[in-house]
Structures are given as C-alpha cells and as structure tokens.
mmCIF file with all atom_site columns, C-alpha atoms in Angstrom:
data_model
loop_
_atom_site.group_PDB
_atom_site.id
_atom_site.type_symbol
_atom_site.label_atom_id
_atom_site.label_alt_id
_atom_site.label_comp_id
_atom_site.label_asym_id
_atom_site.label_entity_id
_atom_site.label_seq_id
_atom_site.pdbx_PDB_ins_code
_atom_site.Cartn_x
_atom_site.Cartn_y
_atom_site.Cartn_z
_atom_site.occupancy
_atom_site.B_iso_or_equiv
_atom_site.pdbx_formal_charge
_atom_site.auth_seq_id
_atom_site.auth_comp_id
_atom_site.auth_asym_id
_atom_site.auth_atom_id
_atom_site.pdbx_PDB_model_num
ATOM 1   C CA . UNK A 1 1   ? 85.479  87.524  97.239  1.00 0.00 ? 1   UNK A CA 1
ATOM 2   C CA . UNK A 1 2   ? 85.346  84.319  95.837  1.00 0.00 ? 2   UNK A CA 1
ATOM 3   C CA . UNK A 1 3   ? 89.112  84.085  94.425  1.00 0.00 ? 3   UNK A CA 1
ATOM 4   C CA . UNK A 1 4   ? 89.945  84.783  98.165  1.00 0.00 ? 4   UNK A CA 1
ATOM 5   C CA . UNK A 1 5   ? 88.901  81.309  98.961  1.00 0.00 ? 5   UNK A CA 1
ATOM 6   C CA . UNK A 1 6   ? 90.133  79.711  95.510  1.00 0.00 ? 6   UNK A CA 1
ATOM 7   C CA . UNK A 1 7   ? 93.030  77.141  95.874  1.00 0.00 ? 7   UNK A CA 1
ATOM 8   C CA . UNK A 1 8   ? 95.757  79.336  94.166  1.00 0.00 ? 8   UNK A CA 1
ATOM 9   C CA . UNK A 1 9   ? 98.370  80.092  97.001  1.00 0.00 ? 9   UNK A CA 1
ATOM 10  C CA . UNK A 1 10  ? 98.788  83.269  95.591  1.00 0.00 ? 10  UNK A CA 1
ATOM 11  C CA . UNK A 1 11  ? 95.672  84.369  95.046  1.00 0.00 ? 11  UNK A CA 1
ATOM 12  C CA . UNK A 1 12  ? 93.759  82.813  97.841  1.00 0.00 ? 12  UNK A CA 1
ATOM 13  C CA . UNK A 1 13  ? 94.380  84.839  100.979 1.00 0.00 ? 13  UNK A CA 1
ATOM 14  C CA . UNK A 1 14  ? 91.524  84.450  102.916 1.00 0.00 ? 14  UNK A CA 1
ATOM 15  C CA . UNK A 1 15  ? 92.249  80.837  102.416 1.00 0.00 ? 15  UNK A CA 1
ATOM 16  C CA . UNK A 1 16  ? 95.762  80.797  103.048 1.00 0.00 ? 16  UNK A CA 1
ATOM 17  C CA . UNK A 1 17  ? 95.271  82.336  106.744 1.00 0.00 ? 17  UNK A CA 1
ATOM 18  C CA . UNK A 1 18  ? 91.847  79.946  107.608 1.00 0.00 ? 18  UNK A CA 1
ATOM 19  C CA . UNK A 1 19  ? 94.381  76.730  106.766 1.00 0.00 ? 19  UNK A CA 1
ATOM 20  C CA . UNK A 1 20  ? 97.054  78.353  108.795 1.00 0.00 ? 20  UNK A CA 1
ATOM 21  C CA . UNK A 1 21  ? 94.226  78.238  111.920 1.00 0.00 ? 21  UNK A CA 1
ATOM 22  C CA . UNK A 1 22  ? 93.027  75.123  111.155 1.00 0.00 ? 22  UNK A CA 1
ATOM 23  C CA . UNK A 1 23  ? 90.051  76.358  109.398 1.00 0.00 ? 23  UNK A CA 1
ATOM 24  C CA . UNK A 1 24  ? 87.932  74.677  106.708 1.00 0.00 ? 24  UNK A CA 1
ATOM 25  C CA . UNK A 1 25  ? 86.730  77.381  104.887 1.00 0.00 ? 25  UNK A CA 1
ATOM 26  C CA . UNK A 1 26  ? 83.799  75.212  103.484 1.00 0.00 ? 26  UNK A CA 1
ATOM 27  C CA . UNK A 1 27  ? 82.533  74.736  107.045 1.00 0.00 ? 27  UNK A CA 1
ATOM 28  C CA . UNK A 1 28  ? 82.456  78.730  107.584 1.00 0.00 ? 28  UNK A CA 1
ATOM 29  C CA . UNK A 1 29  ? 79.857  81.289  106.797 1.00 0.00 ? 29  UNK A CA 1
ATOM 30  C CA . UNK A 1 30  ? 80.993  84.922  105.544 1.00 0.00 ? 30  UNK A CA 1
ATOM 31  C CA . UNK A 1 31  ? 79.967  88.181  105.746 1.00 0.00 ? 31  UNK A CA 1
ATOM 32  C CA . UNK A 1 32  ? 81.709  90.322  103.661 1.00 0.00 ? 32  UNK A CA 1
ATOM 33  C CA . UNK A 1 33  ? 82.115  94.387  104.732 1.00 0.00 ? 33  UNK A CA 1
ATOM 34  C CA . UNK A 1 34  ? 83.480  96.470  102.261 1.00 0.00 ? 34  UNK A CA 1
ATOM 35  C CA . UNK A 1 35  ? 83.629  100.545 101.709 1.00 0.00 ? 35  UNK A CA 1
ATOM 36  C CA . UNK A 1 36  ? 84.303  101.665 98.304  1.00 0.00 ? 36  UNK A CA 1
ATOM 37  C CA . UNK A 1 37  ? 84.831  103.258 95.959  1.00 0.00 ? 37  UNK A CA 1
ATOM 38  C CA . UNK A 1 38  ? 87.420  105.164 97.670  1.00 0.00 ? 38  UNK A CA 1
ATOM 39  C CA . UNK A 1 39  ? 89.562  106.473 94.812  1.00 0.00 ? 39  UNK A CA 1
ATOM 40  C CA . UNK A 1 40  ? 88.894  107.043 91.045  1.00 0.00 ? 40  UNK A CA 1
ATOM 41  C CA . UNK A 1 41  ? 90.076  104.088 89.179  1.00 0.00 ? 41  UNK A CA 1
ATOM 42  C CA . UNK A 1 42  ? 93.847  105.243 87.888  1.00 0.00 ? 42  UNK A CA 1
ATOM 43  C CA . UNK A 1 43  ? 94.493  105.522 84.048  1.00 0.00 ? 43  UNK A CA 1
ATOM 44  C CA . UNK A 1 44  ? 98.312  104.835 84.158  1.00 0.00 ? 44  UNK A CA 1
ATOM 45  C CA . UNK A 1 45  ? 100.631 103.145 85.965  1.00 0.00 ? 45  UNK A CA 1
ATOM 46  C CA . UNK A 1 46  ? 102.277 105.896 88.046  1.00 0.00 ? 46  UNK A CA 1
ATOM 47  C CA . UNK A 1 47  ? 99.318  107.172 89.201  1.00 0.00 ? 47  UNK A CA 1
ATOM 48  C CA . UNK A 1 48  ? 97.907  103.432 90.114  1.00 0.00 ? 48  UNK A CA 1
ATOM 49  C CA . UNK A 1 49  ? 100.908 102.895 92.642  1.00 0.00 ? 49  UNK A CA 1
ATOM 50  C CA . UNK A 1 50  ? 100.127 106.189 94.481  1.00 0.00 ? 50  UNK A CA 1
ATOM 51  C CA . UNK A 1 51  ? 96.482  105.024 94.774  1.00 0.00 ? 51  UNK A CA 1
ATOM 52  C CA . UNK A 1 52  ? 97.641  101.665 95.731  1.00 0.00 ? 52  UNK A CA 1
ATOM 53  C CA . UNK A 1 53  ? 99.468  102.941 98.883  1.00 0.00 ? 53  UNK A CA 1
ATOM 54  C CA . UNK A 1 54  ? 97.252  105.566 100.173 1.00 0.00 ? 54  UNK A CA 1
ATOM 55  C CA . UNK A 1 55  ? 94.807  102.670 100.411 1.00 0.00 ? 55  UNK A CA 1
ATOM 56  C CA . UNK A 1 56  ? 97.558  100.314 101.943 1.00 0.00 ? 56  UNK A CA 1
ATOM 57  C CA . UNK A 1 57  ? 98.049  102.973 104.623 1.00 0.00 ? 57  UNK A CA 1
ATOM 58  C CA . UNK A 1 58  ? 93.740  103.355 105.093 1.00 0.00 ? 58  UNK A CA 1
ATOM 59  C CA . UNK A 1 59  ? 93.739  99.288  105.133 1.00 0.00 ? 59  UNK A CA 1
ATOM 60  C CA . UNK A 1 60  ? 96.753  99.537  107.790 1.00 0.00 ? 60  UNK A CA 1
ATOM 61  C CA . UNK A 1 61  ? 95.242  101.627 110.191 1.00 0.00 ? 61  UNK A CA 1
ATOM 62  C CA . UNK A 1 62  ? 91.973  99.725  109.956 1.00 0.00 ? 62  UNK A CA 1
ATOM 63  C CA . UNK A 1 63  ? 93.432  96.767  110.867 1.00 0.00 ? 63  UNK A CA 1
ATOM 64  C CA . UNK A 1 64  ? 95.180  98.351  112.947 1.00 0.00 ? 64  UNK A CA 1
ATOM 65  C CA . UNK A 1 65  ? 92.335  99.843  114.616 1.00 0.00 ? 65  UNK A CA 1
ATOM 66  C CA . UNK A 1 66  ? 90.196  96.571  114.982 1.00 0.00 ? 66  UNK A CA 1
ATOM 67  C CA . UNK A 1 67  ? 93.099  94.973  116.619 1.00 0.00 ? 67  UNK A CA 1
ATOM 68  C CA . UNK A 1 68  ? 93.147  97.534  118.919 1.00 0.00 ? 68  UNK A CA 1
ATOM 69  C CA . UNK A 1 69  ? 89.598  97.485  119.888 1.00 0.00 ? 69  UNK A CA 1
ATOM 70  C CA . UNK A 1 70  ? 89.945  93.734  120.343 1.00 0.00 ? 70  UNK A CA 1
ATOM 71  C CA . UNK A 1 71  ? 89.079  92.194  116.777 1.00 0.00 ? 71  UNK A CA 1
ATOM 72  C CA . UNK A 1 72  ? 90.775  89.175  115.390 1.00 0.00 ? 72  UNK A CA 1
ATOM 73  C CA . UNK A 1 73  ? 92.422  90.660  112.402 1.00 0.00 ? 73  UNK A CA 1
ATOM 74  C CA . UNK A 1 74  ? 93.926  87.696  110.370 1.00 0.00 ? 74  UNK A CA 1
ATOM 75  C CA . UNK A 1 75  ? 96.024  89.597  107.918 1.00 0.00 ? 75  UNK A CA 1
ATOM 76  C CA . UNK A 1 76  ? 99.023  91.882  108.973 1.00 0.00 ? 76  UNK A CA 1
ATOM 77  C CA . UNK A 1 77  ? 99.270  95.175  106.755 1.00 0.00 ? 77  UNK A CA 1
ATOM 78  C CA . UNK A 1 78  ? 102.629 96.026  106.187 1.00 0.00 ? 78  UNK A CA 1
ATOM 79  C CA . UNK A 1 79  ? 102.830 99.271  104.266 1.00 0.00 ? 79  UNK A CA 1
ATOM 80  C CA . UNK A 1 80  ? 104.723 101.973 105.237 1.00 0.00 ? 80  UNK A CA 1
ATOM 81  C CA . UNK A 1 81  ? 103.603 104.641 103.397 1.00 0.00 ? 81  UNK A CA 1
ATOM 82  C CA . UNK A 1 82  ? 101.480 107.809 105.266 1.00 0.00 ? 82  UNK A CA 1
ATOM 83  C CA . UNK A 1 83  ? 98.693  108.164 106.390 1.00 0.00 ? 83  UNK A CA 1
ATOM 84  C CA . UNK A 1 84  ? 96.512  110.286 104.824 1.00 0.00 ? 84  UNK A CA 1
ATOM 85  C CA . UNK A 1 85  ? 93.482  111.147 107.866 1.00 0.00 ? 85  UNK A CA 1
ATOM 86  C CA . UNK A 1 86  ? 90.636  112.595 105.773 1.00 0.00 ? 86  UNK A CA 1
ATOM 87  C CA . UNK A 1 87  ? 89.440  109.638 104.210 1.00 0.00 ? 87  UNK A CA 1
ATOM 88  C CA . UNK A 1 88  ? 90.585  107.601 107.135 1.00 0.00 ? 88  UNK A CA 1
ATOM 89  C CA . UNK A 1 89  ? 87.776  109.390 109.425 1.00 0.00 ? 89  UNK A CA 1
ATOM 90  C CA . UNK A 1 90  ? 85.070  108.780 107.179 1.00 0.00 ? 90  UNK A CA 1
ATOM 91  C CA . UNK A 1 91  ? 86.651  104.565 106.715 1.00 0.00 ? 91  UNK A CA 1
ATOM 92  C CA . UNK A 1 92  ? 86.401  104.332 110.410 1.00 0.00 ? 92  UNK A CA 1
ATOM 93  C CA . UNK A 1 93  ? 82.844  105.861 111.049 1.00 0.00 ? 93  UNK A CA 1
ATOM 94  C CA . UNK A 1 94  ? 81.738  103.285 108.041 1.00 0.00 ? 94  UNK A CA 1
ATOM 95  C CA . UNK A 1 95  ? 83.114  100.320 109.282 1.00 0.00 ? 95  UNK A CA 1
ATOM 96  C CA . UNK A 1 96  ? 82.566  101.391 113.213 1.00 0.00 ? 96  UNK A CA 1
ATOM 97  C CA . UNK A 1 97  ? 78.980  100.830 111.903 1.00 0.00 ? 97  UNK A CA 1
ATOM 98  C CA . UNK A 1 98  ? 79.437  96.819  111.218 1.00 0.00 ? 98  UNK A CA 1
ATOM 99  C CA . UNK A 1 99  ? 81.883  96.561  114.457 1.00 0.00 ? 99  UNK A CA 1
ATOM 100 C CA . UNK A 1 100 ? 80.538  98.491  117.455 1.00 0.00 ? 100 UNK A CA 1
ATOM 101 C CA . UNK A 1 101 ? 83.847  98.253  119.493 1.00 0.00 ? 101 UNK A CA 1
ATOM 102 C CA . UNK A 1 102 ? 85.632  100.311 117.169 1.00 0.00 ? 102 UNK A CA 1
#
C-alpha cells in the first residue's frame, strides 16, 4: 500500500490521482479493503498474463459496480478482456460487506 503513495510517478497511483484532485495525501487517513488471494501465484510467464487479466476484468467490474451504486471510484479500469462471473459473485458479496450500497 505504501508504494501507492511513494513519489515515483509510475509507481505511485494512489498518489498520482489524490494530486490530480487536489489532495494531500499526508492530510488523509486510509482504509485499505482488499480480497485475496484470488488466484494461485503463476509459475511462468504465459500463465501470469492470463491471471493478470481475469483479475483486470474482476477489478473492472468492481469499479464498475461501485460507480454504479454511487461510489467515487478514482481509477478507470480499462481491460477488455471477459468476464469470468464465478469469482466475480463471491468479489462482490466480499466487498458489498465494506460498502453497503453495493
């Protein structure tokens, strides 16, 4: 979580899109949610990118989904890759848990 808030443009996301508001990061508090492990960790490279976007399309329609039920979602997920709804269901039951509007 931390390197989300480090000063490396790249590597500082969380960052990036507070300054873009007009946000001091130092002067905000943090909660972080997170849901995991989703997938086994991959042993090769092939295998990683397939991992990779089957979570880009969960993280997509999460976002997604908070927008929707009126969240401020600061990042926009663009992957384009499907969707796969099994672990989705079980994602959005977690996280409707931390944010009762979704």
């Amino acid at each position: 979580m931390g390197q989300h808030l480090g000063t490396t443009k790249t590597s500082s996301m969380l960052r990036n899109h507070l300054d873009g508001r007009g946000v001091a990061p130092e002067q905000c508090s943090f909660r972080l949610v997170a849901r995991g492990p989703i997938l086994e960790e991959a042993d090769d490279r092939d295998t990683h990118y397939e991992r990779r976007d089957v979570i880009g399309a969960l993280e997509r329609k999460l976002a997604e989904s908070l927008l929707a039920a009126g969240y401020d979602v600061m990042n926009t997920v663009y992957c384009n890759k499907p969707l796969d709804e099994a672990p989705y269901d079980e994602i959005h039951e977690a996280f409707a848990a931390e944010f009762p509007a979704l």
